XYZ file of N, CA and C in Angstrom:
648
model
N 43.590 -1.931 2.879
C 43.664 -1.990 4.332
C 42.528 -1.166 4.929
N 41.778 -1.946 5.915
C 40.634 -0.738 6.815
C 41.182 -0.021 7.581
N 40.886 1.236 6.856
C 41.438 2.888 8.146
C 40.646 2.741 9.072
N 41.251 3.420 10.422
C 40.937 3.325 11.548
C 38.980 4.350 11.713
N 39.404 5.390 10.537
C 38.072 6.058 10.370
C 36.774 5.179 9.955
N 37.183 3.997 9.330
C 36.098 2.979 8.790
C 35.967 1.656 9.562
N 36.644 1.542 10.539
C 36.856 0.503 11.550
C 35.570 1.237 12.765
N 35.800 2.439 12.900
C 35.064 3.433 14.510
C 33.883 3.421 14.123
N 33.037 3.309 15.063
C 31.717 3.605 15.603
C 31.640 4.781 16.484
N 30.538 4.923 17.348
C 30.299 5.654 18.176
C 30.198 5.409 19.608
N 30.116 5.539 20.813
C 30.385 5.895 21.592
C 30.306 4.242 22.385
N 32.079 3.485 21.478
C 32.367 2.607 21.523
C 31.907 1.058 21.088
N 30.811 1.695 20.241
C 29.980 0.816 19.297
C 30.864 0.621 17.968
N 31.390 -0.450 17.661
C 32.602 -0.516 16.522
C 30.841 -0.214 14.985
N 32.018 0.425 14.012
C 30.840 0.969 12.856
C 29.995 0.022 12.788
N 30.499 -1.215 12.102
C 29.499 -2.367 11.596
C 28.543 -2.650 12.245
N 28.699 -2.597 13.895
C 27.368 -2.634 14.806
C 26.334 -1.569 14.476
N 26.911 -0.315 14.966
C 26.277 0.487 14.437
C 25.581 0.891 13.591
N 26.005 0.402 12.202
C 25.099 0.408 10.947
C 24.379 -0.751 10.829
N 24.473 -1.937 11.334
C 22.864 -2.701 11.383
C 22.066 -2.246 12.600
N 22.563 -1.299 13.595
C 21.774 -0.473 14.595
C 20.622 0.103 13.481
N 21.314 1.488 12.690
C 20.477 2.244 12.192
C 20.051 1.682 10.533
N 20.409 0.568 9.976
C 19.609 -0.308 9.458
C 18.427 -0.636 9.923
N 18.382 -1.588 10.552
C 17.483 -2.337 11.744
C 16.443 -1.142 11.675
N 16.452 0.165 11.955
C 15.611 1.633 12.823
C 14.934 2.046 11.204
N 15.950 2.049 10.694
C 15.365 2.197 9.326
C 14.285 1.852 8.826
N 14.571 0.442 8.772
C 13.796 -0.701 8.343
C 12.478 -0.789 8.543
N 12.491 -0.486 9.859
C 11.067 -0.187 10.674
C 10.120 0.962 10.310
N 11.395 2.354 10.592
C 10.704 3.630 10.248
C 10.171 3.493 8.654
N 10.471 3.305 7.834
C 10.287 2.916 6.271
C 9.152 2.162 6.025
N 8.989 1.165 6.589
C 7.698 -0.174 6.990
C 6.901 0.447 7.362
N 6.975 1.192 8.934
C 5.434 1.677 9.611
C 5.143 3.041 8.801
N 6.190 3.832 8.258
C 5.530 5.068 8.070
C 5.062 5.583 6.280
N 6.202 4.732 5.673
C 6.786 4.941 4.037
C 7.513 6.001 4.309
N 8.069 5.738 3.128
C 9.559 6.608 2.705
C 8.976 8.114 3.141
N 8.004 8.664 2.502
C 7.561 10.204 2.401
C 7.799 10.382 3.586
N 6.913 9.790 4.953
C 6.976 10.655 5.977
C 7.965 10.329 6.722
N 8.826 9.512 6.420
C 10.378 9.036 7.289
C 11.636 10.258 6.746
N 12.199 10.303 7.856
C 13.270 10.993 7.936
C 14.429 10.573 8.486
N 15.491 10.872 7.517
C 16.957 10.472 8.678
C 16.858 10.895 10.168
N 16.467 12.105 10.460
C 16.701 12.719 11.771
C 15.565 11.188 12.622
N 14.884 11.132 12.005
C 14.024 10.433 13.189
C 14.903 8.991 13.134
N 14.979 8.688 12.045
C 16.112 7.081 12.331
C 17.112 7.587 13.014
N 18.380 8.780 13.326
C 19.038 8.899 14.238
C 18.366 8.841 15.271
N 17.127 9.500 15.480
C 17.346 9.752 16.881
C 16.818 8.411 17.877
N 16.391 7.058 16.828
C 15.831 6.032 17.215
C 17.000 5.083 17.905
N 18.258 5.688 16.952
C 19.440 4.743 17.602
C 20.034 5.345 18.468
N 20.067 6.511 18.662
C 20.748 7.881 19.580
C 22.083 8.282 18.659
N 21.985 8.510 17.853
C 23.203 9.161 16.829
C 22.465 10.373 16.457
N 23.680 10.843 15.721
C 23.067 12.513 15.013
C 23.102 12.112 13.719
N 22.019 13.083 12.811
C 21.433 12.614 11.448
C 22.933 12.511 10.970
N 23.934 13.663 11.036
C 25.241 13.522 10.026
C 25.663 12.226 10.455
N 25.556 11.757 11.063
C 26.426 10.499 11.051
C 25.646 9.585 10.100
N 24.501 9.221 10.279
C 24.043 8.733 9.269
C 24.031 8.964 8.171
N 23.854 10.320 7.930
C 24.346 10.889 6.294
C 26.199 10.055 6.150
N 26.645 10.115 6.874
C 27.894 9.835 6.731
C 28.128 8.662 6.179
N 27.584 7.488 6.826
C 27.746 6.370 6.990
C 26.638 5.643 5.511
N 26.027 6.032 5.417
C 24.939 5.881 3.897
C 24.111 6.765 3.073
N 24.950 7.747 3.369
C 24.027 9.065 2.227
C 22.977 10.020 2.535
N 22.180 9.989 1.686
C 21.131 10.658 1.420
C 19.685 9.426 1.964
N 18.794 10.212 1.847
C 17.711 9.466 2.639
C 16.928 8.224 1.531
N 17.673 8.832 0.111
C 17.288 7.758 -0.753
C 17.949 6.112 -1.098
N 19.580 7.112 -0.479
C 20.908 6.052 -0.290
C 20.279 4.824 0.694
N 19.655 5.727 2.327
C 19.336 4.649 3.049
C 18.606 3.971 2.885
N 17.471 4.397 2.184
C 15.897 3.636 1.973
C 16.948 2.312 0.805
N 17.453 2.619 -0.397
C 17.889 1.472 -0.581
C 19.168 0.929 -0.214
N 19.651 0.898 0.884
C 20.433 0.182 1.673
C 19.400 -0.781 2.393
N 17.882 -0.295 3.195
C 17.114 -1.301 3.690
C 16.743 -2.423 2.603
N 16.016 -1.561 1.405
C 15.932 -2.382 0.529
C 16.154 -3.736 -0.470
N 17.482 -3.495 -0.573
C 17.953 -4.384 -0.839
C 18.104 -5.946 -0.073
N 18.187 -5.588 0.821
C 18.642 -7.128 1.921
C 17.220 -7.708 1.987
N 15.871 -6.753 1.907
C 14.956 -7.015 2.118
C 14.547 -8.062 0.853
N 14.376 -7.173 -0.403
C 13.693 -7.993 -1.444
C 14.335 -8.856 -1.698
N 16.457 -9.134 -1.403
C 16.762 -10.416 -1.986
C 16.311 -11.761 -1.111
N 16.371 -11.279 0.375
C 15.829 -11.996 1.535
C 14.121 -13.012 1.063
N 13.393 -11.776 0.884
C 11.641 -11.920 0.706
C 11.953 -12.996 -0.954
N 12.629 -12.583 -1.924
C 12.590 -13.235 -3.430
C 13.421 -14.840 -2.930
N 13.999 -14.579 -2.437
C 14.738 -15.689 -2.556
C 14.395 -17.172 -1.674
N 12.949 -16.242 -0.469
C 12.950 -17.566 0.087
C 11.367 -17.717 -0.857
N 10.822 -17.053 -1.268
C 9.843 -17.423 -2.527
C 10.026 -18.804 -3.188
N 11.330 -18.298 -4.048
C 11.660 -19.125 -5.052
C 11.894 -20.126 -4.550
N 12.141 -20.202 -3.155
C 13.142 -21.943 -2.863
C 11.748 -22.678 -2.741
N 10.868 -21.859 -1.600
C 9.517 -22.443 -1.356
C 8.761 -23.260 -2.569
N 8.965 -22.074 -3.585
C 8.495 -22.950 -4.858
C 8.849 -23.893 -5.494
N 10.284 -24.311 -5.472
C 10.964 -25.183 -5.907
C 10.904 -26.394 -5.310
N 10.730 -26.194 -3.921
C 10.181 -27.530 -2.818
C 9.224 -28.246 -3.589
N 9.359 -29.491 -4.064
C 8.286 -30.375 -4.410
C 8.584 -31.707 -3.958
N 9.018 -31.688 -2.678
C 8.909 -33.210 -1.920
C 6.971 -33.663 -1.732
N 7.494 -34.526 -1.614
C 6.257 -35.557 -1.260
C 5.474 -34.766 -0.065
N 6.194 -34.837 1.250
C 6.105 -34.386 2.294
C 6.004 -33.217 2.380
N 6.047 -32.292 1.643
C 6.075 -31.069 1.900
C 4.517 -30.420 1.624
N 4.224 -29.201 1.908
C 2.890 -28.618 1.727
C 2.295 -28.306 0.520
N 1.036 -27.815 0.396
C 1.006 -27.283 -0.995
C 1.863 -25.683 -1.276
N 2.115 -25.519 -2.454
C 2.894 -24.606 -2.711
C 2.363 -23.028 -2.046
N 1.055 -22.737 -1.870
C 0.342 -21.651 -1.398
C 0.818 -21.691 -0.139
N 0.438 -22.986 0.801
C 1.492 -22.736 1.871
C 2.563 -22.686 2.447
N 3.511 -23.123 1.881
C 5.014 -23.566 1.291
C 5.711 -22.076 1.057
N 4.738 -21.355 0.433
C 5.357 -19.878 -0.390
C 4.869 -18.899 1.314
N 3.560 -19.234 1.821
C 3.195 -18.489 3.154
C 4.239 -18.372 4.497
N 4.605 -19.474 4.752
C 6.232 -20.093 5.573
C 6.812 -19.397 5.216
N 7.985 -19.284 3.924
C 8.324 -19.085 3.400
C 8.654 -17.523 3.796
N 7.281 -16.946 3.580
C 7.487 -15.174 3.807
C 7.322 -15.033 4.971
N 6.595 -15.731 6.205
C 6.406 -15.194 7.633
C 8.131 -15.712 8.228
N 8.258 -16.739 7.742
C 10.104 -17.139 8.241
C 11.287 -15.749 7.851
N 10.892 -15.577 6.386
C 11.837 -14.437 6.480
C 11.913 -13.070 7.010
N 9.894 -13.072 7.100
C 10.029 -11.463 7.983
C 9.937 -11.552 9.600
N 10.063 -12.847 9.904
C 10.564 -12.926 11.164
C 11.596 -12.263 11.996
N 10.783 -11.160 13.065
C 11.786 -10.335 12.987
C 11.874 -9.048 12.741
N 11.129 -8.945 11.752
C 11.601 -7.874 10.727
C 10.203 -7.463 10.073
N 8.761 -7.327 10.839
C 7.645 -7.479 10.008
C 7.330 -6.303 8.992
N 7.451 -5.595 9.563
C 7.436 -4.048 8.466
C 8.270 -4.094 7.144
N 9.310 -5.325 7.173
C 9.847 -5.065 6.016
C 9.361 -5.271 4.945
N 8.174 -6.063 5.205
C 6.706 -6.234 3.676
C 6.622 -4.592 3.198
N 6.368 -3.864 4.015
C 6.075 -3.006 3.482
C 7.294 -1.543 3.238
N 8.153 -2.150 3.119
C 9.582 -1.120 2.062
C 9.202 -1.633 1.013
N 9.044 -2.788 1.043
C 9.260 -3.445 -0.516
C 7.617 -2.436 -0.711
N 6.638 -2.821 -0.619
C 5.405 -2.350 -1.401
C 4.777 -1.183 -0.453
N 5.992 -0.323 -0.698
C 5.650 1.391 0.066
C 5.030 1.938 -1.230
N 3.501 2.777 -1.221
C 3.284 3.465 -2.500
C 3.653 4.833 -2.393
N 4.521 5.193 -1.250
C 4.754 6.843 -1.529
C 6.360 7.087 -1.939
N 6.600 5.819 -2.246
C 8.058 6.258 -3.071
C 7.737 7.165 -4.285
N 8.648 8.286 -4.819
C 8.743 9.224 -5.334
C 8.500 8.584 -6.943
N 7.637 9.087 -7.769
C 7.855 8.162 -8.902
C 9.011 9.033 -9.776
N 9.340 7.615 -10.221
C 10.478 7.678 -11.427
C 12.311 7.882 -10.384
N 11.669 8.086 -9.154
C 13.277 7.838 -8.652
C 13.691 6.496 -8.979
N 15.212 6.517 -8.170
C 15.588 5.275 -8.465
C 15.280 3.754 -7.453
N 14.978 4.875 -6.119
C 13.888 3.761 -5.207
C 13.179 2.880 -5.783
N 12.218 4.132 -6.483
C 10.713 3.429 -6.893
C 11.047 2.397 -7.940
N 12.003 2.710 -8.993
C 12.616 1.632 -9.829
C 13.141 0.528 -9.025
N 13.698 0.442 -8.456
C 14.517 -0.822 -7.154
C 13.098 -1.685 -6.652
N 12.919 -0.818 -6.082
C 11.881 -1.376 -5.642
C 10.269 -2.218 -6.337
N 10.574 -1.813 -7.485
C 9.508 -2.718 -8.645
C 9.888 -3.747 -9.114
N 11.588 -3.736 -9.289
C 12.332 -4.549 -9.821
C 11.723 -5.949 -9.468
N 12.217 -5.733 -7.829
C 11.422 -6.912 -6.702
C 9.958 -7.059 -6.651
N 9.161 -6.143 -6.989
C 7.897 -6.778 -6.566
C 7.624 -7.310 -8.565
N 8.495 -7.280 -9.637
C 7.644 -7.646 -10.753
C 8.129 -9.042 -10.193
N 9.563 -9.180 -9.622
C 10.139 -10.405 -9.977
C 9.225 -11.672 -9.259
N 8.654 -10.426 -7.616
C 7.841 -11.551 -6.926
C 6.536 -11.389 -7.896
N 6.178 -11.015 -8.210
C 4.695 -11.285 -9.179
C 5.043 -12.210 -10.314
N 6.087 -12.133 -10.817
C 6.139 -13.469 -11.887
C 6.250 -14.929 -11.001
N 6.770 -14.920 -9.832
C 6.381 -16.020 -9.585
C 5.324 -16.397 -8.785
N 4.708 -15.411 -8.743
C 3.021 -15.717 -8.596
C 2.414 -15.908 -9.638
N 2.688 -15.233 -10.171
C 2.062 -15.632 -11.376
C 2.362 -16.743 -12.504
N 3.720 -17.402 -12.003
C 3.973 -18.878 -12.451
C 3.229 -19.817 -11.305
N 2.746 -19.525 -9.668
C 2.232 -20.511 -9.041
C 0.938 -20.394 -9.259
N 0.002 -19.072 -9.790
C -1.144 -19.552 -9.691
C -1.879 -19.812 -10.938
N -0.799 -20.073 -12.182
C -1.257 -20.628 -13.362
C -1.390 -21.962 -13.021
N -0.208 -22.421 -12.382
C 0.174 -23.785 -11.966
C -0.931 -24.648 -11.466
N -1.563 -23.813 -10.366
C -2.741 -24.114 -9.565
C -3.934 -24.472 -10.394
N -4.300 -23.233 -11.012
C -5.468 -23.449 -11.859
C -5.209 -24.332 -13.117
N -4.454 -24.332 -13.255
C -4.215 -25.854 -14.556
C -4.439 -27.136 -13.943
N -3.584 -27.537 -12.808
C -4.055 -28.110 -11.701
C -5.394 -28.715 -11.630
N -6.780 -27.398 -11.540
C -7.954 -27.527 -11.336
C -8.394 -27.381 -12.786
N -8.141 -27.589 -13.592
C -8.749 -27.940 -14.969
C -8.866 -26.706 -15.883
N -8.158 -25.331 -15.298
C -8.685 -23.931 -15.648
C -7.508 -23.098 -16.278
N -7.470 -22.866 -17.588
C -6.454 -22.460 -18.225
C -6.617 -21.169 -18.929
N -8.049 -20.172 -18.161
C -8.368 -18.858 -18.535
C -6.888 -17.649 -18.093
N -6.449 -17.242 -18.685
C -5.116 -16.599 -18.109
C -5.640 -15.382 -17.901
N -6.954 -14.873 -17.880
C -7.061 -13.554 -17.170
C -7.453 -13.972 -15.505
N -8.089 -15.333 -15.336
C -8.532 -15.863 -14.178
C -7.073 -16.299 -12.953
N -6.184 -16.566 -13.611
C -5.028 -16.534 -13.518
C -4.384 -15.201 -12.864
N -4.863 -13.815 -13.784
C -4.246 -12.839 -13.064
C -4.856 -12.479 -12.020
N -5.910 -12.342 -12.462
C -6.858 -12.132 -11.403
C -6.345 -12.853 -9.945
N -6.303 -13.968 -9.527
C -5.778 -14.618 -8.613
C -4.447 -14.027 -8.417
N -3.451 -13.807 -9.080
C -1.878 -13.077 -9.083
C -2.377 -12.275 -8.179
N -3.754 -11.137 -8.796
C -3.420 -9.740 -8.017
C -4.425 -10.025 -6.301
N -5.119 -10.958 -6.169
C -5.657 -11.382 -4.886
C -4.749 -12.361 -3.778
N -4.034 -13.294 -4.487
C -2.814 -13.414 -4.103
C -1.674 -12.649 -3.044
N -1.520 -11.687 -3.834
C -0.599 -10.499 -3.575
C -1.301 -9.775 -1.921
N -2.714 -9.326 -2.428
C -3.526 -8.593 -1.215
C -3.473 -9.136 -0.197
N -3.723 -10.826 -0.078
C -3.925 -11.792 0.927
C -2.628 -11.820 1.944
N -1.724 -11.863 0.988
C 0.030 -12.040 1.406
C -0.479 -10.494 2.216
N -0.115 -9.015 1.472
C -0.920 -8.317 2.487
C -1.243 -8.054 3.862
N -2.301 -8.563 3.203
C -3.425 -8.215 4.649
C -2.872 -9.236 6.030
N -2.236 -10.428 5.275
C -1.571 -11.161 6.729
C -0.568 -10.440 7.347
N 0.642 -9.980 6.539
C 1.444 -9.182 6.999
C 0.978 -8.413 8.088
N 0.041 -7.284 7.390
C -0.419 -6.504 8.469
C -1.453 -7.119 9.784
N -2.086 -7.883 9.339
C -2.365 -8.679 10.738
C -1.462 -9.179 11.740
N -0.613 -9.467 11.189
C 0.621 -10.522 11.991
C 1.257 -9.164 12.373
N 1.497 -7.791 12.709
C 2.004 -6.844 12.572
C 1.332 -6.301 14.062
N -0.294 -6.370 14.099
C -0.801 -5.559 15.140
C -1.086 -7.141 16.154
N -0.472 -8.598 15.737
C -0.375 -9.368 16.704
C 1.035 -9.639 16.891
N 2.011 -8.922 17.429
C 3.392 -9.427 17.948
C 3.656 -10.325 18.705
N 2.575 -11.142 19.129
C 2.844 -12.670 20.017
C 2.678 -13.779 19.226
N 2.145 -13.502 17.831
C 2.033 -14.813 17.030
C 3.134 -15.092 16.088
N 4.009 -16.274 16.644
C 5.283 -16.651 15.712
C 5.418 -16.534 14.438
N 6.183 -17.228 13.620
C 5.741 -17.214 11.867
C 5.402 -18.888 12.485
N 5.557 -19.432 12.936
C 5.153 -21.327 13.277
C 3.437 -20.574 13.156
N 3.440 -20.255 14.314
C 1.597 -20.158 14.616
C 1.076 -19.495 13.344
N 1.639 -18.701 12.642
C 0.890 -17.784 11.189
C 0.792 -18.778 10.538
N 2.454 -19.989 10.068
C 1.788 -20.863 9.120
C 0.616 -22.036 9.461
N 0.845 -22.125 10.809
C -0.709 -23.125 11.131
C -1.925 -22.251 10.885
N -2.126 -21.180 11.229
C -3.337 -20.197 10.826
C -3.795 -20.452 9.373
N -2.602 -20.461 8.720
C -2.744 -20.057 7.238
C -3.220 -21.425 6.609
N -2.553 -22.482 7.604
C -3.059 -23.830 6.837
C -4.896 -23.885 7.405
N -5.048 -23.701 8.267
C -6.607 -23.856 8.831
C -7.692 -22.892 7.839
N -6.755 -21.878 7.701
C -7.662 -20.893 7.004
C -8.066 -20.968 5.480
N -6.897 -22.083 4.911
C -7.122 -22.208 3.772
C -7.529 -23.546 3.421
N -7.788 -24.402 4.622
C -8.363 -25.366 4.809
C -10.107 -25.182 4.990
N -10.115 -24.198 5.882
C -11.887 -24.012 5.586
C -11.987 -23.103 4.589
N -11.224 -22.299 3.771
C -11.817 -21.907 2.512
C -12.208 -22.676 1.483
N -10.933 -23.483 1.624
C -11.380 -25.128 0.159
C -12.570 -25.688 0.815
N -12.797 -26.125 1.746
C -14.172 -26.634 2.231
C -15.591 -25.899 2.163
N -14.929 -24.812 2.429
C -16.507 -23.585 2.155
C -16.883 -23.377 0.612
N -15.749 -23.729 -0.424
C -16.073 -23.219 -1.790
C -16.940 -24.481 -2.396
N -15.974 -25.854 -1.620
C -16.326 -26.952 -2.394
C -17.573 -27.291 -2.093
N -18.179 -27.329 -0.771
C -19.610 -27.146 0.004
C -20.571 -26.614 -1.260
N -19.917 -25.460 -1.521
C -20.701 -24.431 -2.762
C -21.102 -25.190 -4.000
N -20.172 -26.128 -4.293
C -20.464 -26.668 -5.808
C -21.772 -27.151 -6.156
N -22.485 -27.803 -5.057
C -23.597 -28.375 -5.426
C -24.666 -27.586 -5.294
N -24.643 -26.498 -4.424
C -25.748 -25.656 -4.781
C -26.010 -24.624 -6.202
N -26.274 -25.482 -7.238
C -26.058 -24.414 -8.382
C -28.051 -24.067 -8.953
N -28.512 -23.171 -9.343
C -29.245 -22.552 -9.661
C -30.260 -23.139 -10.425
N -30.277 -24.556 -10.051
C -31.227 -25.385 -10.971
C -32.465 -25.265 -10.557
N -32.941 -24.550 -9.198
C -34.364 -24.280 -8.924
C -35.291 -23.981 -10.071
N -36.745 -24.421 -9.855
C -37.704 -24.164 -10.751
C -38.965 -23.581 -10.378
């Protein structure tokens, strides 16, 4: 049965609101700042609660970081995998398919790219373990799409392969944080960006092919 102590919130905010309040504050503080320089006191004071309550309600500051965590990487892994699994006719190529994919789920929620790939988690806590868990799981399936790709294009070097895994990864990145200091551009408008952008990259490389070094 729920006691009336686990039913209450604060100042008529029933709990459950409340804790995706200072979820939500979390989420953010964790994203813009990393774990190191975030503090409970500052996530209270973002929702207007006092730090004990938050200690109350999820622990220690490692408890909260993976309380954000979690919802995040199963959220970010899971719409990966579906993206990848999409192989209708109609549908995009998988690079952009997997791009959707991540601007749809951090819709909302853009900083949460970066809980998952914060580098000032403490090493050898159990954060920093949690938190690798998710980024090996998303790197294996990068690294199952961009074998895929380059086999695709006739190329079955598997260091060329990683190589792409770990540029891959940066690109995903660097959009995040672009899409981060533009808060008026939807995840709709990012994935049209992303299709244009990777539309004049294939055109700029392929342009390239014929100029090869046969001068004399």
């Amino acid at each position: 049965m729920t006691t009336l102590s686990s039913r209450a919130g604060t100042k008529g905010v029933p709990r459950a609101a409340r804790e995706r309040q200072v979820l939500a504050a979390a989420t953010e503080e964790f994203g813009r700042h990393g774990y190191e320089a975030t503090t409970v006191a500052a996530v209270a004071a973002r929702v207007g609660v006092t730090k004990p309550l938050v200690h109350q309600y999820f622990g220690g500051k490692q408890d909260l970081y993976l309380a954000c965590l979690v919802p995040v990487g199963d959220r970010l892994l899971g719409a990966i995998r579906a993206a990848m699994a999409d192989h209708d006719t109609p549908a995009p190529s998988t690079p952009l398919r997997v791009l959707r994919a991540l601007f749809t789920a951090l819709d909302g929620r853009r900083e949460a790219w970066f809980v998952l790939y914060d580098p000032s988690l403490p090493p050898d806590s159990e954060a920093a373990h949690r938190a690798a868990h998710y980024r090996d799981a998303i790197d294996d399936l990068a690294a199952t799409g961009t074998a895929e790709l380059l086999h695709a294009a006739g190329t079955g070097d598997p260091l060329d392969a990683d190589a792409l895994k770990y540029a891959w990864r940066g690109l995903c990145t660097a959009l995040v944080r672009w899409w981060i200091n533009h808060p008026d551009q939807s995840a709709e408008a990012m994935t049209g960006r992303c299709a244009r952008l990777l539309g004049a990259a294939r055109t700029a490389f392929t342009d390239g092919d014929g100029d090869g070094d046969d001068r004399t």
